[in-house]
GROMACS .gro file of C-alpha atoms in nm:
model
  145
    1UNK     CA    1   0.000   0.000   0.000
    2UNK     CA    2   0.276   0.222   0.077
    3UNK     CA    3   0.463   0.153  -0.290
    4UNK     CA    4   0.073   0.263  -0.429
    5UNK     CA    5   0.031   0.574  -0.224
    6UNK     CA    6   0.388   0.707  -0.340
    7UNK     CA    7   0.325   0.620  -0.707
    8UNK     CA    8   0.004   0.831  -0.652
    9UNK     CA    9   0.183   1.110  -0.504
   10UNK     CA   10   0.484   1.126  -0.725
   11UNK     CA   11   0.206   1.134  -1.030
   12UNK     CA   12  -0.009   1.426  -0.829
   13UNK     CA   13   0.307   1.597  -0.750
   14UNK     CA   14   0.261   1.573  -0.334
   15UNK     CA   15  -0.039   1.764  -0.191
   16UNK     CA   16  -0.339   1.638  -0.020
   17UNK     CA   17  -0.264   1.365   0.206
   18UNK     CA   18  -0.648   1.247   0.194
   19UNK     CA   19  -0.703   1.325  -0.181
   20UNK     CA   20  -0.399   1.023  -0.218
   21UNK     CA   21  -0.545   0.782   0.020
   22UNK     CA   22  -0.875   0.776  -0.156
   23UNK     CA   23  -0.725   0.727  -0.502
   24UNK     CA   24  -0.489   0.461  -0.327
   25UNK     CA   25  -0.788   0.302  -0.253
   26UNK     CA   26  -0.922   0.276  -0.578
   27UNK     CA   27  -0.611   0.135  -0.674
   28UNK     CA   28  -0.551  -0.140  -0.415
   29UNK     CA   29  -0.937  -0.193  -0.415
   30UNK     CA   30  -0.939  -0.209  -0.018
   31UNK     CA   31  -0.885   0.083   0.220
   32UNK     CA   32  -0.599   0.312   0.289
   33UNK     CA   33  -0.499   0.506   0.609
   34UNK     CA   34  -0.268   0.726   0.682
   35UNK     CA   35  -0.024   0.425   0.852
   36UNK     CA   36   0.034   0.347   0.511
   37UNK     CA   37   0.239   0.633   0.455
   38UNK     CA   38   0.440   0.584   0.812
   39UNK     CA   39   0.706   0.365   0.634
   40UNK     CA   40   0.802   0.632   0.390
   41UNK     CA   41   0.834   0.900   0.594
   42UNK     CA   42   1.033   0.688   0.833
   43UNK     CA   43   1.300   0.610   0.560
   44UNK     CA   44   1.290   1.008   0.446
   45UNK     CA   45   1.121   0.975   0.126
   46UNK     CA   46   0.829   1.213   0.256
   47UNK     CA   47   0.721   1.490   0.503
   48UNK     CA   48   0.407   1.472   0.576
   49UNK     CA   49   0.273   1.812   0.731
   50UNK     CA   50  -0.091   1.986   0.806
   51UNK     CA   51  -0.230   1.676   0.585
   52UNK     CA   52  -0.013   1.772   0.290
   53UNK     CA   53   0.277   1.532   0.165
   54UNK     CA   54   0.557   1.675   0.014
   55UNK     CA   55   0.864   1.497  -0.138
   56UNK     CA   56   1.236   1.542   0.040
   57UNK     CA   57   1.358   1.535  -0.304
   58UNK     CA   58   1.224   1.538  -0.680
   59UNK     CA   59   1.460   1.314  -0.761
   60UNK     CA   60   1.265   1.067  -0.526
   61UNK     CA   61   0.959   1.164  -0.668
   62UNK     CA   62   1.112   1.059  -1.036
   63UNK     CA   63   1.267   0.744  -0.928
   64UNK     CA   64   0.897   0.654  -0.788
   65UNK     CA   65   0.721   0.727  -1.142
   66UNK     CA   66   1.020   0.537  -1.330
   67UNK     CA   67   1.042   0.245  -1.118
   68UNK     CA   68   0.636   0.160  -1.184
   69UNK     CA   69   0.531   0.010  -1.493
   70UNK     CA   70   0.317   0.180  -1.758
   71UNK     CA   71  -0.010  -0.032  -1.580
   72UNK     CA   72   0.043   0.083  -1.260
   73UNK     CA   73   0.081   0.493  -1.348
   74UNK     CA   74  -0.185   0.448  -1.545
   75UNK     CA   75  -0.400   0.332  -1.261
   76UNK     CA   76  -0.261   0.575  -1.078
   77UNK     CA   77  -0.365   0.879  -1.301
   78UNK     CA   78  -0.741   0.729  -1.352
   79UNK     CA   79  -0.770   0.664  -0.964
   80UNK     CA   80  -0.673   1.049  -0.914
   81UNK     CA   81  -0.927   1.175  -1.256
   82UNK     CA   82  -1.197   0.988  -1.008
   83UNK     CA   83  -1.056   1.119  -0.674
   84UNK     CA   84  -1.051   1.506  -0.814
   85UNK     CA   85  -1.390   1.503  -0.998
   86UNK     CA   86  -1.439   1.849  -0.839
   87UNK     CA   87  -1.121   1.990  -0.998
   88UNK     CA   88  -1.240   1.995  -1.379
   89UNK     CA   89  -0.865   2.040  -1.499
   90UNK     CA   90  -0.646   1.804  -1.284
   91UNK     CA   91  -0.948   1.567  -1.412
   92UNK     CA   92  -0.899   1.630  -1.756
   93UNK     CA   93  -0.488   1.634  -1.704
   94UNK     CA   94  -0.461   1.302  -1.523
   95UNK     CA   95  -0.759   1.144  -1.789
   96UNK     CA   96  -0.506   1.233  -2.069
   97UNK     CA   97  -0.222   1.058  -1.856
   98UNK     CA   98  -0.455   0.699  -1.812
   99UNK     CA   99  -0.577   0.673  -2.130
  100UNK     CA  100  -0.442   0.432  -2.379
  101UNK     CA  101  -0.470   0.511  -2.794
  102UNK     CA  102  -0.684   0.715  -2.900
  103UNK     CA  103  -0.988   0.906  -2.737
  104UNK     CA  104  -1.206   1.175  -2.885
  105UNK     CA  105  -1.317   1.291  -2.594
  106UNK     CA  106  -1.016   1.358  -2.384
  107UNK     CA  107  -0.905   1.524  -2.688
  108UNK     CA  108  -1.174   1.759  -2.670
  109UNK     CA  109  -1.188   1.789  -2.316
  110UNK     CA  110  -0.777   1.911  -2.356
  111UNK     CA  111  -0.823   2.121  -2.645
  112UNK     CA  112  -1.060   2.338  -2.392
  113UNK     CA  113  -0.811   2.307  -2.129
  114UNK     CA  114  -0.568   2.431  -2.313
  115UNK     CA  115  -0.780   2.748  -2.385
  116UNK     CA  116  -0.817   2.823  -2.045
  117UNK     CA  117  -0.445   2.802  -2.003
  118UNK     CA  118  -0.397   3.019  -2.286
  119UNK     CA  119  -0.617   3.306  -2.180
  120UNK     CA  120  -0.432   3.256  -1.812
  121UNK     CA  121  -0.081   3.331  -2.024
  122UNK     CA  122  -0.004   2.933  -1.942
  123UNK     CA  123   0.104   2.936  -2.291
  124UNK     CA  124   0.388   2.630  -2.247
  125UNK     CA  125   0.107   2.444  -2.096
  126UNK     CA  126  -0.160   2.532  -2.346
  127UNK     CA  127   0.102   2.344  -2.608
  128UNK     CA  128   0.170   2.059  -2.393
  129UNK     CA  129  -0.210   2.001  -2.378
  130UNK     CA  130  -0.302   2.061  -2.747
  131UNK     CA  131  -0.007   1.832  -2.827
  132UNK     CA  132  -0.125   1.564  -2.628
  133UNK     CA  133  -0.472   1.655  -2.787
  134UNK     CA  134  -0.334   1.549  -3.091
  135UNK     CA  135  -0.174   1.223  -2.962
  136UNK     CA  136  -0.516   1.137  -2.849
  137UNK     CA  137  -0.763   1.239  -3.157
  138UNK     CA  138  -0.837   0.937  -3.361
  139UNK     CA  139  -0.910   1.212  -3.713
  140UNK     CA  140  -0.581   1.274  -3.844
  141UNK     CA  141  -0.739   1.618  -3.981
  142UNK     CA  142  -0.792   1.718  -3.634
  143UNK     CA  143  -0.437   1.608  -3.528
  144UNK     CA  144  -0.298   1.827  -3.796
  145UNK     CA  145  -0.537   2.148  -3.670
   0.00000   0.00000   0.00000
C-alpha cells in the first residue's frame, strides 16, 4: 500500500494527504490510512505536514514514477481523474495521462483546457495540452489542426 500511495503522489506531485489515500484506494481496491504512509516517511522519502505530503527530493519523486510500470501509473492517473472530480482540470490532465490510444473525448476535453491556459498566459502548458490533444484524436485532420 505504501509503494501505491507514493506512485500516486509522485504522479499528483505531493499535496493532499487524503485526496492520495482515496485514489490509493481505488487502486488497491481495499482501504488506505494514513499508517500506510508511516514507512516512507520513516526512511525520508516524505514529510508529511498539516495533511499535505511533500517529497524530500524530486529526484525521489522521479525514481517513484520510473520504477512503476506503464499499468500501474496508469492506474494511478485514472484513480486520481476519479478522486478530483471536483477539480475539472487536474481531471482532464490526469484522464489524458490513463488513457491508452486514442480518445475523442479527452481530446476535446484538452483542447478546452488548453484554452483556459492560454487566456491565463499558461502558454507552455496550453502546447503541452493541445499536443497531447493530438496524440489522443483518432481524425488525423484534427491532429494536424
Amino acid at each position: 500500500m505504501t509503494r501505491t500511495l507514493l506512485l500516486i503522489a509522485a504522479i499528483d506531485n505531493g499535496g493532499h494527504l487524503a485526496e492520495m489515500l482515496s485514489a490509493a484506494a481505488i487502486v488497491q481496491g481495499v482501504s488506505v490510512t494514513e499508517e500506510a504512509v508511516g514507512p516512507a516517511v520513516a526512511a525520508g522519502l516524505v514529510l508529511v505536514n498539516d495533511m499535505n505530503l511533500w517529497f524530500y527530493h524530486p529526484l525521489v519523486r522521479s525514481a517513484i514514477c520510473q520504477g512503476a510500470d506503464m499499468a500501474r501509473r496508469h492506474a494511478a492517473h485514472a484513480a486520481l481523474a476519479t478522486v478530483l472530480a471536483h477539480q475539472l482540470d487536474r481531471v482532464v490532465w490526469h484522464q489524458a495521462a490513463a488513457v491508452i490510444g486514442p480518445d475523442e473525448a479527452v481530446a476535446l476535453d484538452l483542447e478546452a483546457l488548453a484554452e483556459r491556459a492560454q487566456l491565463r498566459g499558461a502558454i507552455p502548458v496550453a502546447v503541452a495540452e493541445l499536443d497531447r490533444a493530438a496524440q489522443l484524436t483518432p481524425d488525423s485532420a484534427r491532429r494536424g489542426d
